[in-house]
Amino acid sequence: MKKTLLGLGLSVVLASALVAKEKIVVFHAGSLAVPFSQIEKEFEAKYPEYDVQREASGSRAAARKISEIGRAADVMASADYKVIDNLLIPNHAKFNAQFATNEMAIAFTPHSKYADEINSNNWPEIFLRDGVKVGHSNPNMDPCGYRSILVTKLAEDYYKVPGFYEKLFGYGQSYKVGEEDKSKVIVRPKETDLLGLIEAHAYDYLYIYKSVAEQHGLKYITLPKEVSLKDNENAKFYKTAKFDIDGKKPGTFITKTGASMVYGITVAENKKSPANKEGAIKFVNFVLSEKGQEIMKKNGQGVISPAKITGDASILGR
């Protein structure tokens, strides 16, 4: 009887230990899904008391879950650090750590029309050919979406293709859901929503982050630095491209200007979050650590070392 009770007690202790794991809720950009899944695994191995629960979406959509819908989250990581500055600071976050970089690319498959012909010099001309269909994410929800527009505008000048942006998209200075020519363009909320469709040959070419194309084994065109938004070397030219996206309030807009691609991460705050501030701080510090940077680089992204932190860096113990 004692053995049975002892065994029962041990089971209760083990069950309690499992239940006692503290959740860390992480909202993050779709393009971070692969590296953050690996970071989650390494983090939980180091801190077994925590259970990281990730939710991927477009960065702006992720920020609005916190600021407008009031969803509980402990960490927010964006593919554009300015999303955190514009939508979360100062009421829903106190700092912004710029920690990684990326660049735009054009992804395709062997089944894409003119796949054997397209290259970094002729892709604008091929995009305008009859029957060629391209995809990009929603610029109002996802940084990859408005970066796709900015790249197209920069390409018009760089490749000297008059009217390229208007002929391909024709959105004017902002985009409304459903206004795309569906025979020519496919739009989804975030760039990773489009991956399955291009692999299923539903369209031909995808504006995507180079790291994501590599992670999913897609063929891709490396764009010239003048249009890829890769670094600050071409910052002056990048600034010539502008596009309006939805602002904080209905009917308002934020003008996005071409700039090098920099990711940001923060501890999220609203009435419900962070539910686990200590865990959130540990997770962010792990992402910024040498191990976190190693994982980011392994997945095709550049890193900012040390991270550039604006706002109250003391939250991270720095």
Coordinates of C-alpha atoms in Angstrom, one line a residue:
M1 CA 0.0 0.0 0.0
K2 CA 2.9 2.3 0.9
K3 CA 4.6 1.6 -2.4
T4 CA 1.3 2.4 -4.2
L5 CA 1.0 5.7 -2.4
L6 CA 4.7 6.5 -2.9
G7 CA 4.3 5.8 -6.6
L8 CA 1.2 8.0 -6.7
G9 CA 3.0 10.8 -4.9
L10 CA 5.8 10.6 -7.4
S11 CA 3.4 10.8 -10.3
V12 CA 1.8 13.9 -8.7
V13 CA 5.2 15.5 -8.3
L14 CA 6.1 14.7 -11.9
A15 CA 2.8 16.0 -13.2
S16 CA 3.1 19.2 -11.1
A17 CA 6.6 19.7 -12.5
L18 CA 5.2 19.5 -16.0
V19 CA 2.3 21.8 -15.3
A20 CA 4.6 24.3 -13.6
K21 CA 6.5 25.2 -16.8
E22 CA 6.1 28.9 -17.3
K23 CA 4.8 30.0 -20.8
I24 CA 6.7 32.6 -22.8
V25 CA 4.4 33.9 -25.6
V26 CA 6.3 35.2 -28.6
F27 CA 4.7 37.0 -31.5
H28 CA 7.1 37.2 -34.4
A29 CA 7.4 37.9 -38.2
G30 CA 6.8 35.0 -40.5
S31 CA 10.3 35.2 -41.8
L32 CA 11.6 34.4 -38.3
A33 CA 9.7 31.1 -38.1
V34 CA 12.6 28.8 -39.0
P35 CA 15.4 30.5 -36.9
F36 CA 13.1 31.1 -34.0
S37 CA 12.0 27.4 -33.9
Q38 CA 15.7 26.5 -33.5
I39 CA 16.2 29.3 -30.9
E40 CA 13.1 27.9 -29.0
K41 CA 14.7 24.5 -28.9
E42 CA 18.0 25.7 -27.6
F43 CA 16.4 28.1 -25.2
E44 CA 14.2 25.5 -23.6
A45 CA 17.2 23.1 -23.3
K46 CA 19.0 25.8 -21.4
Y47 CA 15.9 26.9 -19.4
P48 CA 13.7 23.8 -19.0
E49 CA 11.4 25.7 -16.6
Y50 CA 10.0 27.6 -19.6
D51 CA 7.7 26.7 -22.5
V52 CA 8.1 29.0 -25.5
Q53 CA 4.9 29.4 -27.5
R54 CA 5.4 31.1 -30.8
E55 CA 2.9 32.7 -33.1
A56 CA 4.0 33.9 -36.6
S57 CA 2.2 36.6 -38.6
G58 CA 3.0 39.7 -40.6
S59 CA 5.0 42.1 -38.3
R60 CA 2.4 44.9 -38.3
A61 CA -0.4 42.4 -37.7
A62 CA 1.6 41.0 -34.7
A63 CA 2.1 44.4 -33.3
R64 CA -1.6 45.2 -33.6
K65 CA -2.6 42.1 -31.8
I66 CA -0.9 43.7 -28.8
S67 CA -1.7 47.3 -29.2
E68 CA -5.3 47.2 -30.6
I69 CA -6.7 43.8 -29.8
G70 CA -5.0 43.5 -26.4
R71 CA -3.7 40.0 -26.9
A72 CA -1.3 38.8 -24.2
A73 CA 2.3 38.4 -25.4
D74 CA 5.7 38.5 -23.7
V75 CA 7.9 39.1 -26.7
M76 CA 7.5 40.8 -30.1
A77 CA 10.0 40.4 -32.9
S78 CA 9.5 42.3 -36.1
A79 CA 11.1 42.1 -39.6
D80 CA 11.2 45.9 -39.5
Y81 CA 12.3 47.5 -36.3
K82 CA 10.3 50.6 -37.1
V83 CA 7.1 48.6 -36.6
I84 CA 8.0 48.5 -32.9
D85 CA 8.8 52.2 -32.9
N86 CA 5.6 53.2 -34.7
L87 CA 3.0 50.8 -33.2
L88 CA 4.3 49.7 -29.8
I89 CA 6.6 52.4 -28.2
P90 CA 6.0 54.0 -25.7
N91 CA 2.7 52.4 -24.5
H92 CA 3.3 48.8 -25.3
A93 CA 7.1 48.4 -25.3
K94 CA 9.9 50.3 -23.6
F95 CA 12.9 49.4 -25.8
N96 CA 13.8 48.2 -29.3
A97 CA 16.8 46.0 -29.9
Q98 CA 17.9 46.0 -33.6
F99 CA 19.4 42.5 -33.9
A100 CA 19.4 41.1 -37.5
T101 CA 19.4 42.1 -41.2
N102 CA 18.2 40.6 -44.4
E103 CA 17.7 41.4 -48.1
M104 CA 15.0 41.1 -50.7
A105 CA 15.2 38.5 -53.4
I106 CA 13.0 37.1 -56.2
A107 CA 12.1 33.4 -55.6
F108 CA 10.8 30.9 -58.2
T109 CA 10.7 27.2 -59.1
P110 CA 11.8 25.2 -62.1
H111 CA 8.1 25.4 -63.2
S112 CA 8.0 29.2 -63.3
K113 CA 7.5 30.7 -66.7
Y114 CA 10.9 31.7 -68.2
A115 CA 12.7 30.1 -65.3
D116 CA 15.6 29.1 -67.6
E117 CA 15.9 32.7 -68.8
I118 CA 15.3 35.0 -65.8
N119 CA 18.3 36.6 -64.1
S120 CA 19.2 39.7 -62.0
N121 CA 19.3 41.9 -65.1
N122 CA 16.1 41.0 -66.9
W123 CA 13.5 40.2 -64.3
P124 CA 11.5 43.4 -64.6
E125 CA 11.1 42.8 -68.3
I126 CA 10.0 39.2 -67.7
F127 CA 7.6 40.2 -64.9
L128 CA 5.7 42.4 -67.5
R129 CA 5.4 39.5 -70.0
D130 CA 1.9 38.1 -70.7
G131 CA 1.0 35.1 -68.6
V132 CA 3.6 35.8 -65.9
K133 CA 2.1 36.0 -62.4
V134 CA 3.9 37.4 -59.3
G135 CA 3.2 37.3 -55.6
H136 CA 3.7 39.7 -52.7
S137 CA 2.4 40.0 -49.1
N138 CA -0.1 42.6 -48.0
P139 CA 1.9 45.8 -47.4
N140 CA -0.5 47.0 -44.7
M141 CA 0.2 43.9 -42.6
D142 CA 3.7 42.8 -43.5
P143 CA 7.0 44.6 -44.0
C144 CA 7.9 42.2 -46.8
G145 CA 4.8 43.5 -48.6
Y146 CA 5.8 47.2 -48.5
R147 CA 9.4 46.2 -49.2
S148 CA 8.2 44.4 -52.3
I149 CA 6.6 47.7 -53.5
L150 CA 9.7 49.7 -52.7
V151 CA 12.0 47.3 -54.5
T152 CA 9.7 47.6 -57.6
K153 CA 9.9 51.3 -57.5
L154 CA 13.7 51.3 -57.1
A155 CA 13.9 48.8 -59.9
E156 CA 12.0 51.1 -62.2
D157 CA 14.8 53.7 -61.9
Y158 CA 17.8 51.3 -61.6
Y159 CA 16.9 49.3 -64.6
K160 CA 15.5 52.2 -66.5
V161 CA 12.1 50.6 -67.2
P162 CA 9.6 53.5 -67.4
G163 CA 6.3 52.8 -65.7
F164 CA 7.4 49.4 -64.3
Y165 CA 5.6 49.9 -61.0
E166 CA 2.4 51.2 -62.6
K167 CA 2.3 48.5 -65.3
L168 CA 3.0 45.7 -62.8
F169 CA 0.9 46.7 -59.8
G170 CA -0.9 50.0 -60.5
Y171 CA -1.7 50.6 -56.8
G172 CA -0.9 54.3 -56.8
Q173 CA 0.6 55.5 -53.5
S174 CA -1.2 52.9 -51.2
Y175 CA -2.8 49.4 -51.4
K176 CA -6.3 48.3 -50.7
V177 CA -7.2 44.6 -50.3
G178 CA -8.5 43.2 -53.5
E179 CA -7.4 46.0 -55.9
E180 CA -4.7 43.8 -57.5
D181 CA -5.2 42.4 -61.0
K182 CA -5.7 38.8 -59.9
S183 CA -4.7 37.5 -63.4
K184 CA -1.3 39.1 -62.8
V185 CA -0.7 39.4 -59.1
I186 CA -1.4 37.3 -56.0
V187 CA -1.5 38.9 -52.5
R188 CA -1.7 37.2 -49.1
P189 CA -1.4 38.5 -45.5
K190 CA 2.3 37.5 -45.0
E191 CA 5.1 36.3 -47.3
T192 CA 5.2 32.8 -45.8
D193 CA 1.5 32.3 -46.7
L194 CA 2.7 32.4 -50.4
L195 CA 5.3 29.7 -50.1
G196 CA 3.0 26.7 -50.5
L197 CA 1.2 28.4 -53.4
I198 CA 4.4 28.9 -55.4
E199 CA 5.5 25.4 -54.6
A200 CA 2.1 24.2 -56.0
H201 CA 2.8 26.3 -59.2
A202 CA -0.1 28.6 -58.6
Y203 CA 2.0 31.5 -59.8
D204 CA 5.6 32.1 -61.0
Y205 CA 7.6 34.6 -58.9
L206 CA 7.6 35.7 -55.3
Y207 CA 9.1 38.8 -53.7
I208 CA 10.6 37.3 -50.6
Y209 CA 13.4 37.6 -48.1
K210 CA 16.6 35.9 -49.3
S211 CA 16.8 34.0 -46.0
V212 CA 13.3 32.5 -46.4
A213 CA 14.0 31.5 -50.0
E214 CA 17.2 29.6 -48.8
Q215 CA 15.4 28.0 -45.8
H216 CA 12.7 26.6 -48.1
G217 CA 15.0 25.4 -50.9
L218 CA 13.6 27.8 -53.5
K219 CA 15.6 29.0 -56.5
Y220 CA 16.1 32.8 -56.3
I221 CA 17.6 35.8 -58.0
T222 CA 20.1 37.8 -55.9
L223 CA 19.2 41.4 -56.5
P224 CA 21.7 44.2 -57.0
K225 CA 22.4 46.0 -53.7
E226 CA 20.9 49.1 -55.2
V227 CA 17.4 47.6 -55.1
S228 CA 17.7 44.7 -52.5
L229 CA 17.5 47.0 -49.4
K230 CA 20.5 45.1 -48.1
D231 CA 22.7 47.7 -46.4
N232 CA 23.3 51.4 -45.8
E233 CA 25.7 51.8 -48.7
N234 CA 22.8 52.8 -51.0
A235 CA 20.8 54.5 -48.4
K236 CA 20.4 57.7 -50.4
F237 CA 19.0 55.9 -53.4
Y238 CA 16.7 53.7 -51.2
K239 CA 15.1 56.9 -49.9
T240 CA 13.9 57.8 -53.3
A241 CA 11.2 55.1 -53.1
K242 CA 8.1 55.8 -50.9
F243 CA 4.8 54.0 -50.2
D244 CA 1.9 54.7 -47.9
I245 CA 0.6 52.0 -45.5
D246 CA -2.3 52.1 -43.0
G247 CA -1.6 54.2 -39.9
K248 CA -2.6 53.6 -36.3
K249 CA -6.1 54.9 -36.8
P250 CA -8.5 54.2 -39.7
G251 CA -8.1 56.6 -42.6
T252 CA -4.5 57.6 -41.6
F253 CA -1.3 56.6 -43.3
I254 CA 2.4 56.0 -42.5
T255 CA 4.8 56.7 -45.3
K256 CA 7.4 54.0 -45.7
T257 CA 10.6 55.1 -47.2
G258 CA 13.2 52.8 -48.7
A259 CA 15.8 51.8 -46.1
S260 CA 18.1 48.9 -45.3
M261 CA 16.4 45.9 -43.7
V262 CA 16.8 45.7 -39.9
Y263 CA 14.9 43.4 -37.5
G264 CA 13.8 44.5 -34.0
I265 CA 12.8 42.6 -30.8
T266 CA 11.2 43.8 -27.6
V267 CA 9.4 42.8 -24.4
A268 CA 5.7 43.5 -25.1
E269 CA 3.5 45.3 -22.6
N270 CA -0.3 45.8 -22.3
K271 CA -2.8 45.1 -19.6
K272 CA -2.4 41.3 -20.1
S273 CA 1.3 41.2 -20.8
P274 CA 4.0 40.5 -20.2
A275 CA 2.6 37.7 -18.2
N276 CA 6.1 36.4 -17.8
K277 CA 8.5 39.4 -17.8
E278 CA 11.4 37.5 -16.3
G279 CA 11.1 34.8 -19.0
A280 CA 10.6 37.4 -21.7
I281 CA 13.8 39.2 -20.8
K282 CA 15.7 35.9 -20.7
F283 CA 14.4 35.0 -24.2
V284 CA 15.3 38.3 -25.7
N285 CA 18.8 38.2 -24.2
F286 CA 19.2 34.7 -25.6
V287 CA 18.2 35.9 -29.1
L288 CA 20.8 38.6 -28.7
S289 CA 23.5 36.2 -27.4
E290 CA 26.3 34.6 -29.4
K291 CA 24.3 31.4 -29.6
G292 CA 21.2 33.3 -30.9
Q293 CA 23.3 35.1 -33.5
E294 CA 24.9 31.9 -34.6
I295 CA 21.4 30.4 -35.3
M296 CA 20.3 33.6 -37.2
K297 CA 23.5 33.4 -39.4
K298 CA 23.0 29.7 -40.0
N299 CA 19.6 30.5 -41.4
G300 CA 20.8 33.1 -43.9
Q301 CA 20.5 36.3 -42.0
G302 CA 23.0 38.9 -41.0
V303 CA 23.3 40.0 -37.4
I304 CA 23.9 43.3 -35.6
S305 CA 26.6 42.6 -33.0
P306 CA 26.2 44.0 -30.5
A307 CA 22.6 44.7 -30.9
K308 CA 21.6 48.4 -31.2
I309 CA 19.2 49.1 -28.4
T310 CA 17.0 52.2 -28.2
G311 CA 14.9 53.1 -25.2
D312 CA 15.3 51.6 -21.8
A313 CA 18.0 49.0 -22.2
S314 CA 18.2 48.6 -18.4
I315 CA 15.2 46.2 -18.7
L316 CA 17.6 43.7 -20.3
G317 CA 20.2 44.3 -17.6
R318 CA 22.4 46.2 -20.0

